[in-house]
């Protein structure tokens, strides 16, 4: 157990001491093939599998690797996990085995189209090396270098295209250093780059920020990253040019955006460190926060534009039920507030923007359904000694 | 509740809030490593900052370069088991070569650069921060190199008062600070230290130089300078039970090595 502490610079604020965290097990990647087949990997000694009812540990056994950074599956009996030192593990429905790959570089992501068409992204170890794209054809892995050196962070497949995003670090003039985004796209066997092209920033949108991640839903692609001034940048493309998406304008969005991704229905979902998330629909962000949730519970549901009287009645009934639960068990309030704490969010996967999972650096998996967030898994609860007094573990236990 | 903002000329003194915020994680006799978090840019930007605290009475510093100033990662220097810690110096040019004058055990390389307004000298294993002309008057076997800017000097925030006027005050990056504490301890501070380590997948947007100076002052640095930051910044510390690696993403030609006395 440890504590998180932060000092606020320049803004003139002291953040104070945050409450003790649960186990510091980073759950770094999540992928699902359906609402009843979702996989999570990271620093845990086992992969986690959601079967629609519960999260189950799937131990790596003798194949136990170091930290895993990516997971992808074509189905419950064909799962790939990649990580540090060129680790590629495959699950066949019974056990994990280690695959032979032509690199010992850190693998940061994996994605595929079928059991015989899987890609992994190998990080470059210095700014003079190009990242590598690994491909599995169902028999063996091969590696090819990307066209220029940059730091590759994200991998996505869109149709027949492979898209890799990251950033380059360059010195445009002596004593001046800059960062710019790089987006490399493999189409028809040839690479094309946008953003930094090795000499200059050729595309101001693709080069606007260092990209942390890229996600795809059908033909839609989304980039998420940080500009040099620390502000979040989001860009989308539907096969053509990249377009910047303005971040959410709300009090909560003044906190750091932790992650932005496309849900399975191609809706952008943003997670905020300040405690909540937002969906991008109809050209604007709709923010959902724990504070708003609590306000609704305390003061009642406000009529929602476009909601039918029946929907409003249902919502009112749901809030009343929730309030009754909270009155019966005040500890539930604290647990619910913690569910909205996405300050250490690391990865997101969901079939839609109304049903998605978030993994965190604190060993938690948060399940968001509609506007409600709940903790679905907490690594800290694996230790019976500490789980007994932990309200989150109690709540999880009560669910089962 | 206010903490602090950049104030050129302000006195440097250990800030109890910052001291309390440091979480010490690894320790050996005369050396320990910890970290803390700061928020910048109105709270939007979280930076993890590593602190390496070294007692110079128990450890000596040397300057090291591979033949021909070829580039090497800090981790490569740890193959020498007598080395407790390795940290890059600075600055380095586009071709990777050290900027300004370098003295390596008395041998001169490069020329003194006017725009580098501070120098790190190493005599008999002891560090000192000085003006660059001091490099010309060192003993025969001494080492040293030029850096910029001064962050804290003679117990006051120096940036914006006596140095660093040509530097961007808004550019955010990983920042590496060499701090000579008022308590006699040497401290190395590295912001965004986790970016190129095992927690891959993030961007090295970090602190501005004024924020770097503010933190150095709040740690009670009597004198502090910036070493090369960004992707060049790298720091490795050996403990009996593990090696703490805070790698960069660029190999560099000049390293400070720290060994027990």
XYZ file of C-alpha atoms in Angstrom:
661
model
C 0.000 0.000 0.000
C 1.207 3.446 -0.771
C -0.089 6.974 -0.957
C -0.345 9.354 -3.830
C 0.707 12.910 -3.218
C 0.898 15.818 -5.591
C 2.001 19.407 -5.455
C 0.353 21.893 -7.756
C 2.762 24.188 -9.484
C 2.147 27.691 -10.708
C -1.608 27.300 -10.455
C -1.022 27.995 -6.784
C -2.744 24.943 -5.416
C -1.627 22.236 -3.073
C -3.429 19.023 -3.826
C -2.823 17.432 -0.474
C -2.557 13.772 0.225
C -4.802 11.451 -1.695
C -6.281 8.420 -0.002
C -4.304 5.225 0.044
C -4.363 3.348 -3.193
C -5.145 -0.253 -3.629
C -2.523 -2.645 -4.980
C -0.251 -1.024 -7.548
C -0.793 -3.567 -10.274
C -0.937 -1.878 -13.641
C -3.585 -3.403 -15.878
C -2.308 -2.035 -19.134
C -4.361 -3.499 -21.934
C -7.861 -4.753 -22.616
C -9.553 -6.328 -25.632
C -12.749 -8.196 -26.196
C -14.355 -10.178 -28.959
C -17.826 -9.873 -27.457
C -19.519 -8.685 -24.252
C -18.826 -12.126 -22.776
C -15.209 -12.541 -23.881
C -12.955 -9.731 -22.652
C -9.256 -10.019 -21.776
C -6.994 -7.875 -19.605
C -3.204 -8.092 -19.158
C -0.532 -6.009 -17.468
C 1.673 -6.555 -14.461
C -0.567 -9.187 -12.940
C 0.754 -12.768 -12.811
C -2.287 -13.897 -14.753
C -4.449 -12.649 -17.576
C -7.962 -11.703 -16.534
C -10.947 -12.954 -18.490
C -14.509 -11.660 -18.348
C -17.065 -14.282 -19.305
C -20.064 -12.027 -18.905
C -20.529 -12.965 -15.264
C -17.189 -12.544 -13.503
C -13.513 -11.763 -13.987
C -11.452 -14.932 -13.773
C -7.704 -15.272 -13.527
C -6.049 -17.280 -16.308
C -2.528 -17.966 -14.964
C 0.396 -17.880 -17.354
C 1.962 -20.905 -15.679
C 5.457 -21.660 -16.901
C 5.069 -19.002 -19.605
C 4.863 -16.249 -17.004
C 6.290 -13.130 -18.683
C 7.380 -9.685 -17.485
C 5.032 -6.782 -17.953
C 2.512 -7.206 -20.749
C 1.466 -4.160 -22.747
C -1.049 -5.456 -25.250
C -3.708 -8.098 -25.766
C -5.839 -9.131 -28.731
C -8.054 -12.121 -29.353
C -9.965 -13.547 -32.267
C -11.995 -15.642 -29.851
C -11.889 -17.244 -26.400
C -9.458 -19.924 -27.641
C -7.108 -17.673 -29.600
C -5.597 -14.900 -27.474
C -2.314 -13.061 -28.032
C -0.550 -11.033 -25.336
C 2.645 -9.035 -25.929
C 5.103 -7.292 -23.648
C 8.601 -6.444 -22.562
C 11.616 -8.078 -24.178
C 9.781 -9.384 -27.230
C 7.365 -11.514 -25.213
C 4.469 -12.948 -27.210
C 2.171 -15.362 -25.426
C -0.658 -17.317 -26.959
C -3.657 -18.824 -25.196
C -5.355 -21.738 -26.939
C -8.262 -22.093 -24.562
C -6.359 -24.366 -22.196
C -2.997 -22.855 -21.441
C -0.580 -20.120 -22.366
C 2.553 -20.778 -24.404
C 5.374 -18.511 -25.468
C 5.795 -17.860 -29.208
C 9.083 -17.368 -31.026
C 9.439 -13.892 -32.500
C 12.312 -12.261 -34.426
C 12.919 -9.459 -31.906
C 13.784 -8.880 -28.275
C 12.507 -5.321 -28.287
C 9.636 -4.288 -26.071
C 6.312 -4.952 -27.737
C 3.802 -2.230 -26.966
C 0.649 -3.306 -28.809
C -0.994 -6.156 -30.688
C -3.981 -6.220 -33.046
C -5.343 -8.628 -35.603
C -7.995 -9.494 -38.126
C -8.018 -13.276 -37.696
C -6.029 -16.078 -36.086
C -3.681 -15.997 -39.079
C -3.363 -12.236 -39.519
C -2.006 -10.649 -36.356
C 0.288 -7.623 -35.936
C 2.484 -6.532 -33.032
C 4.351 -3.262 -32.605
C 7.989 -3.363 -31.473
C 9.313 -0.213 -29.849
C 12.569 1.344 -30.963
C 15.208 1.440 -28.247
C 16.604 4.843 -29.295
C 15.756 7.838 -31.447
C 17.970 6.483 -34.222
C 15.986 3.290 -34.669
C 12.742 2.812 -36.512
C 10.006 0.836 -34.777
C 9.219 -2.603 -36.158
C 5.931 -4.108 -37.228
C 5.665 -7.832 -36.575
C 3.209 -9.996 -38.485
C 1.911 -13.483 -37.690
C 0.481 -15.478 -40.585
C -0.729 -18.399 -38.518
C 2.621 -20.162 -38.698
C 5.407 -17.739 -37.803
C 6.206 -14.133 -36.980
C 8.154 -11.834 -39.316
C 9.381 -8.296 -38.687
C 9.695 -5.248 -40.918
C 11.022 -1.807 -40.038
C 8.831 1.258 -40.293
C 10.032 3.950 -42.712
C 11.530 6.372 -40.184
C 12.746 6.529 -36.580
C 10.117 7.631 -34.082
C 8.620 6.558 -30.781
C 5.697 4.313 -31.640
C 2.980 4.096 -29.000
C -0.160 2.818 -30.681
C -1.308 0.303 -33.285
C -4.705 -0.064 -34.942
C -6.136 -1.915 -37.911
C -8.649 -0.215 -40.144
C -9.880 -2.313 -43.023
C -6.758 -3.597 -44.774
C -4.651 -0.727 -43.399
C -2.243 -0.925 -40.474
C -1.877 2.375 -38.600
C 0.946 3.163 -36.150
C 1.037 6.404 -34.144
C 3.608 8.037 -31.894
C 5.935 10.977 -31.832
C 9.321 12.180 -33.017
C 11.755 14.309 -31.103
C 13.844 16.705 -33.147
C 16.019 19.797 -32.989
C 14.805 22.249 -35.644
C 17.580 24.646 -34.656
C 20.486 24.459 -32.240
C 19.252 24.798 -28.648
C 15.625 24.266 -29.691
C 13.831 20.995 -29.194
C 10.424 20.037 -30.418
C 8.087 17.108 -30.522
C 5.673 16.270 -33.287
C 3.231 13.508 -33.975
C 3.865 10.761 -36.481
C 1.212 8.595 -38.099
C 2.437 5.793 -40.332
C -0.050 3.854 -42.451
C 0.673 0.587 -44.232
C -1.593 0.206 -47.238
C -1.084 -2.246 -50.050
C 2.395 -3.106 -48.841
C 3.639 0.506 -48.845
C 4.090 2.869 -45.928
C 2.894 6.482 -45.965
C 3.542 8.893 -43.102
C 1.692 11.947 -41.857
C 2.859 14.548 -39.358
C 6.635 14.523 -38.916
C 8.181 13.031 -42.055
C 11.772 12.858 -40.863
C 12.607 16.372 -42.056
C 9.646 18.559 -41.247
C 6.085 18.574 -39.948
C 4.336 17.867 -43.223
C 0.808 17.661 -41.822
C -0.027 20.167 -39.067
C -2.903 18.080 -37.691
C -1.188 14.694 -37.630
C 1.917 16.458 -36.333
C 0.063 18.586 -33.775
C 0.825 16.393 -30.770
C 2.776 13.410 -29.612
C 0.298 10.570 -30.014
C -0.195 8.252 -27.065
C -2.637 5.974 -28.761
C -4.630 5.211 -31.877
C -7.897 3.321 -32.075
C -10.123 2.189 -34.916
C -13.770 1.328 -35.373
C -14.519 0.379 -38.932
C -13.127 3.080 -41.201
C -12.952 5.629 -38.390
C -9.618 6.260 -36.697
C -8.921 8.302 -33.585
C -5.612 9.656 -32.311
C -5.104 10.749 -28.734
C -2.050 12.528 -27.395
C -0.489 15.555 -25.786
C 0.688 18.799 -27.290
C 3.951 20.323 -26.209
C 2.108 22.585 -23.765
C 0.603 19.566 -22.033
C -2.926 19.973 -23.340
C -4.755 17.009 -24.776
C -5.114 16.594 -28.514
C -7.662 14.418 -30.285
C -7.860 13.871 -34.024
C -10.089 11.693 -36.149
C -10.052 10.464 -39.697
C -12.537 8.558 -41.775
C -9.996 7.384 -44.259
C -8.903 10.785 -45.499
C -7.418 13.836 -43.814
C -7.063 14.129 -40.053
C -9.337 16.575 -38.241
C -8.792 17.890 -34.731
C -11.636 17.367 -32.276
C -11.972 20.067 -29.616
C -11.695 18.701 -26.076
C -14.665 18.878 -23.750
C -15.295 22.328 -22.322
C -16.308 21.829 -18.730
C -14.883 22.343 -15.298
C -13.914 18.682 -15.136
C -12.093 18.795 -18.433
C -9.608 21.223 -16.884
C -8.059 18.171 -15.326
C -5.850 15.901 -17.335
C -7.425 13.758 -20.006
C -6.185 10.276 -19.255
C -7.307 8.433 -22.343
C -9.473 8.838 -25.401
C -10.543 5.961 -27.592
C -13.208 4.844 -30.009
C -15.822 2.540 -28.558
C -17.095 -0.313 -30.696
C -19.878 1.906 -32.062
C -17.243 4.448 -33.240
C -18.185 6.946 -30.510
C -15.150 8.708 -28.980
C -14.959 8.208 -25.227
C -12.680 10.401 -23.075
C -11.628 9.541 -19.519
C -10.763 12.356 -17.144
C -8.438 12.326 -14.242
C -10.884 14.555 -12.393
C -13.298 11.687 -12.021
C -15.530 10.843 -14.902
C -15.809 10.389 -18.611
C -17.320 11.990 -21.667
C -18.839 10.821 -24.927
C -18.555 12.735 -28.184
C -21.804 12.801 -30.070
C -23.382 15.233 -32.465
C -20.356 17.489 -32.476
C -20.087 17.972 -28.721
C -18.954 16.165 -25.590
C -21.430 14.950 -22.994
C -19.662 14.763 -19.656
C -20.599 12.246 -16.972
C -18.986 12.701 -13.576
C -19.343 11.288 -10.119
C -20.291 14.697 -8.881
C -23.130 14.945 -11.378
C -24.216 11.450 -10.435
C -24.304 12.336 -6.756
C -26.146 15.562 -7.464
C -28.804 13.668 -9.363
C -29.201 11.247 -6.514
C -29.479 13.981 -3.922
C -31.675 16.408 -5.824
C -33.485 14.125 -8.205
C -33.264 13.555 -11.889
C -33.606 16.657 -14.017
C -35.700 16.243 -17.163
C -33.432 15.264 -20.012
C -34.045 16.904 -23.399
C -35.782 14.436 -25.644
C -36.537 11.922 -22.889
C -39.992 10.414 -22.973
C -42.159 10.538 -19.831
C -41.640 6.792 -19.539
C -37.845 7.168 -19.667
C -37.999 9.902 -17.046
C -40.095 7.706 -14.797
C -37.628 4.858 -15.190
C -34.718 7.134 -14.356
C -36.515 8.529 -11.329
C -37.250 5.012 -10.102
C -33.628 3.999 -10.619
C -32.399 6.991 -8.642
C -34.827 6.292 -5.825
C -33.644 2.717 -5.666
C -30.035 3.846 -5.643
C -30.701 6.379 -2.906
C -32.366 3.697 -0.795
C -29.333 1.473 -1.263
C -27.031 4.269 -0.214
C -29.081 5.036 2.887
C -28.955 1.380 3.820
C -25.221 1.193 3.225
C -23.407 4.564 3.352
C -20.133 2.812 2.497
C -21.568 2.218 -0.945
C -21.316 5.956 -1.577
C -17.541 5.859 -1.134
C -17.266 2.821 -3.371
C -19.298 4.527 -6.090
C -17.146 7.641 -5.899
C -14.042 5.488 -6.289
C -15.527 3.824 -9.348
C -15.542 7.214 -11.052
C -11.913 7.835 -10.138
C -10.305 7.171 -13.492
C -7.161 9.124 -12.680
C -4.983 6.112 -13.412
C -6.918 4.796 -16.384
C -4.701 2.886 -18.789
C -6.943 1.249 -21.363
C -10.538 1.102 -22.524
C -12.582 -1.404 -24.484
C -16.271 -1.591 -25.067
C -18.897 -2.633 -27.540
C -20.361 0.858 -27.341
C -19.963 4.160 -25.560
C -22.734 3.008 -23.225
C -21.039 -0.217 -22.183
C -17.290 -0.267 -21.736
C -14.552 -1.403 -19.374
C -11.654 0.735 -18.124
C -8.458 -0.739 -16.693
C -6.321 1.254 -14.283
C -2.839 1.462 -12.876
C -4.255 0.547 -9.477
C -5.251 -2.947 -10.448
C -8.890 -2.100 -10.992
C -11.342 -2.699 -13.772
C -14.236 -0.259 -13.905
C -17.394 -1.161 -15.805
C -19.386 1.720 -17.232
C -22.965 1.055 -18.256
C -24.926 4.089 -19.328
C -24.025 6.863 -16.924
C -23.084 4.535 -14.101
C -19.619 3.325 -13.200
C -18.865 0.417 -10.894
C -15.719 -1.392 -9.887
C -15.851 -4.826 -11.474
C -12.457 -6.107 -10.308
C -9.837 -5.009 -7.803
C -6.495 -6.809 -7.540
C -6.297 -5.774 -3.882
C -9.177 -8.129 -3.127
C -7.045 -11.111 -4.100
C -5.391 -10.866 -0.690
C -7.908 -12.195 1.831
C -6.053 -10.553 4.704
C -6.648 -7.027 3.433
C -9.835 -7.702 1.484
C -11.967 -8.183 4.564
C -11.804 -4.569 5.670
C -11.878 -3.132 2.163
C -15.333 -1.726 1.260
C -14.653 -2.265 -2.442
C -13.956 -5.929 -1.837
C -17.061 -6.151 0.305
C -19.113 -4.635 -2.490
C -17.600 -7.019 -5.030
C -18.248 -9.930 -2.734
C -21.862 -8.862 -2.301
C -22.327 -8.821 -6.072
C -21.212 -12.398 -6.487
C -4.315 26.171 -0.582
C -1.403 27.958 -2.256
C 1.849 26.172 -2.813
C 4.161 28.218 -4.956
C 4.812 29.805 -8.319
C 7.995 30.827 -10.099
C 9.689 33.809 -8.423
C 13.083 34.932 -9.751
C 15.373 35.942 -6.905
C 13.281 34.188 -4.272
C 15.276 32.475 -1.536
C 15.679 28.719 -1.762
C 14.782 26.702 1.324
C 13.431 23.219 1.944
C 9.654 23.368 1.687
C 8.051 21.093 4.302
C 5.204 20.268 1.928
C 7.589 19.062 -0.742
C 9.707 17.195 1.778
C 6.579 15.408 2.995
C 5.469 14.641 -0.541
C 8.584 12.629 -1.365
C 8.040 8.902 -1.105
C 11.403 7.215 -0.463
C 11.534 3.892 -2.218
C 15.094 2.530 -2.241
C 17.987 3.174 0.097
C 21.580 2.189 0.655
C 24.164 3.776 2.914
C 24.510 7.428 1.942
C 22.160 7.238 -1.047
C 18.425 6.963 -1.508
C 15.887 7.276 -4.298
C 12.358 8.581 -4.011
C 9.713 10.302 -6.050
C 6.903 12.790 -5.838
C 4.233 14.194 -8.100
C 3.672 17.757 -9.166
C 0.852 19.226 -11.171
C 1.428 21.974 -13.659
C -0.543 23.822 -16.289
C -3.454 24.565 -14.004
C -3.559 21.019 -12.700
C -3.924 19.372 -16.091
C -0.439 17.971 -16.238
C 0.855 15.427 -13.758
C 4.595 14.925 -13.564
C 6.348 12.260 -11.567
C 9.720 13.492 -10.375
C 12.461 11.155 -9.143
C 14.892 12.322 -6.477
C 18.298 10.725 -5.998
C 19.913 11.957 -2.780
C 23.649 11.365 -2.434
C 25.967 12.002 0.469
C 29.239 13.217 -1.110
C 31.104 12.149 2.002
C 30.375 8.545 1.028
C 30.361 8.747 -2.754
C 32.710 10.222 -5.311
C 31.877 11.485 -8.782
C 33.820 10.950 -11.991
C 33.264 12.000 -15.572
C 33.304 9.178 -18.111
C 33.289 8.953 -21.891
C 33.512 6.024 -24.255
C 36.377 6.122 -26.787
C 35.817 8.822 -29.390
C 32.896 10.197 -27.383
C 30.765 7.453 -28.856
C 27.231 7.379 -27.547
C 26.199 4.956 -24.840
C 23.208 4.448 -22.577
C 23.628 4.979 -18.832
C 22.740 1.347 -18.298
C 25.810 0.260 -20.288
C 28.076 1.923 -17.711
C 26.558 -0.204 -14.971
C 28.387 -3.255 -16.342
C 31.220 -1.930 -14.192
C 30.054 -3.262 -10.842
C 32.002 -0.594 -8.963
C 29.562 1.995 -10.316
C 26.641 2.765 -8.016
C 24.908 5.279 -10.273
C 25.232 6.846 -13.714
C 23.642 10.021 -15.039
C 24.052 11.915 -18.281
C 25.691 15.322 -18.371
C 24.683 17.913 -20.950
C 24.180 19.433 -23.331
C 24.572 17.411 -26.487
C 24.372 18.604 -30.060
C 22.319 17.265 -32.947
C 25.129 14.881 -33.828
C 25.259 13.718 -30.227
C 28.571 15.382 -29.362
C 29.001 17.287 -26.075
C 28.432 21.036 -26.306
C 31.069 23.449 -25.004
C 34.291 22.647 -23.211
C 34.793 19.227 -21.656
C 37.645 18.364 -19.306
C 38.081 14.643 -18.920
C 40.651 13.805 -16.253
C 42.571 16.881 -17.375
C 42.261 16.288 -21.132
C 40.475 19.087 -22.969
C 37.875 18.446 -25.652
C 35.867 21.081 -27.467
C 35.903 24.794 -26.848
C 34.280 26.952 -24.225
C 30.852 28.087 -25.439
C 29.722 31.544 -24.352
C 26.074 30.602 -24.326
C 26.575 27.864 -21.751
C 26.583 29.938 -18.591
C 27.394 27.343 -15.924
C 29.993 24.671 -15.372
C 30.136 21.464 -13.341
C 33.591 20.719 -12.000
C 34.818 17.467 -10.472
C 37.971 17.524 -8.344
C 38.979 14.616 -6.156
C 35.542 13.103 -6.701
C 33.722 16.199 -5.454
C 31.239 18.211 -7.462
C 31.081 21.993 -7.627
C 28.956 24.329 -9.699
C 30.771 27.380 -11.014
C 31.078 29.899 -13.799
C 32.633 28.443 -16.969
C 36.012 30.215 -16.544
C 36.543 27.976 -13.515
C 37.206 25.142 -15.961
C 40.469 26.871 -16.945
C 41.861 26.915 -13.436
C 41.261 23.367 -12.323
C 43.981 21.001 -11.196
C 45.648 18.838 -13.819
C 43.521 15.717 -13.353
C 40.190 17.432 -12.821
C 37.124 16.996 -14.961
C 34.309 19.313 -15.876
C 31.759 20.323 -18.466
C 29.540 23.241 -19.376
C 25.780 23.345 -18.922
C 22.884 25.775 -18.819
C 21.061 27.331 -17.186
C 21.614 28.173 -13.564
C 18.388 27.377 -11.768
C 19.398 28.304 -8.225
C 22.541 30.193 -7.327
C 23.851 31.171 -3.915
C 20.544 30.212 -2.353
C 18.267 32.172 -4.677
C 16.257 31.316 -7.771
C 18.641 32.349 -10.521
C 16.676 31.785 -13.696
C 15.523 35.120 -15.039
C 17.912 37.018 -12.800
C 21.350 36.092 -14.020
C 20.930 33.414 -16.641
C 18.728 31.492 -18.989
C 17.397 34.522 -20.798
C 17.707 32.880 -24.183
C 15.730 29.813 -23.211
C 12.081 29.138 -23.728
C 10.125 29.505 -20.515
C 7.107 27.686 -21.841
C 8.505 24.603 -23.555
C 7.628 21.470 -21.602
C 10.004 18.536 -21.469
C 11.622 15.986 -19.231
C 13.921 17.955 -16.926
C 17.084 16.806 -15.162
C 18.453 18.921 -12.307
C 21.787 18.748 -10.506
C 21.310 20.265 -7.058
C 23.902 21.056 -4.411
C 21.836 21.102 -1.254
C 22.268 23.598 1.503
C 22.544 20.556 3.772
C 25.643 19.349 1.913
C 23.887 16.576 0.005
C 23.888 16.270 -3.775
C 20.501 15.679 -5.395
C 19.545 14.659 -8.881
C 15.971 15.317 -9.942
C 14.431 13.813 -13.062
C 10.902 14.671 -14.113
C 8.800 12.251 -16.170
C 11.314 9.629 -15.199
C 9.007 6.741 -16.069
C 8.320 7.718 -19.670
C 10.938 5.578 -21.369
C 11.021 2.845 -18.803
C 8.684 -0.073 -18.540
C 5.664 2.204 -18.551
C 5.955 2.758 -22.272
C 3.373 4.609 -24.230
C 3.388 8.131 -22.935
C 4.728 11.451 -24.118
C 7.625 13.329 -22.498
C 5.664 16.550 -22.063
C 6.917 17.688 -18.697
C 8.020 20.746 -16.817
C 9.082 24.174 -17.992
C 12.474 25.466 -16.895
C 10.872 27.972 -14.466
C 8.967 25.086 -12.878
C 12.212 23.127 -12.705
C 13.841 26.062 -10.900
C 10.875 26.401 -8.545
C 11.165 22.780 -7.490
C 14.941 23.018 -7.050
C 14.464 26.012 -4.764
C 11.756 24.229 -2.789
C 14.127 21.334 -2.200
C 16.632 23.683 -0.619
C 19.258 23.621 -3.349
C 21.931 26.201 -2.606
C 23.079 25.879 -6.218
C 21.382 24.028 -9.040
C 21.805 23.693 -12.778
C 19.973 21.842 -15.505
C 21.622 18.880 -17.170
C 20.480 17.692 -20.580
C 16.824 16.730 -20.395
C 14.328 15.406 -22.897
C 15.087 12.043 -24.422
C 18.772 12.359 -23.438
C 18.045 12.377 -19.709
C 18.839 9.019 -18.105
C 19.636 7.846 -14.643
C 20.479 4.426 -13.244
C 21.081 3.570 -9.583
C 22.235 0.221 -8.222
C 20.841 -1.118 -4.963
C 21.647 -4.454 -3.405
C 18.204 -5.819 -4.249
C 17.595 -4.163 -7.611
C 18.789 -1.661 -10.179
C 16.552 1.387 -10.580
C 16.513 2.300 -14.258
C 15.180 5.597 -15.523
C 16.262 5.299 -19.127
C 16.294 7.949 -21.810
C 15.670 7.308 -25.471
C 18.969 8.614 -26.849
C 22.451 7.308 -26.144
C 24.845 10.069 -25.098
C 28.634 10.469 -25.090
C 29.279 11.806 -21.601
C 28.217 10.404 -18.263
C 28.782 11.162 -14.586
C 29.511 8.009 -12.627
C 29.035 7.708 -8.879
C 31.036 5.206 -6.829
C 31.468 4.585 -3.111
C 34.464 6.349 -1.608
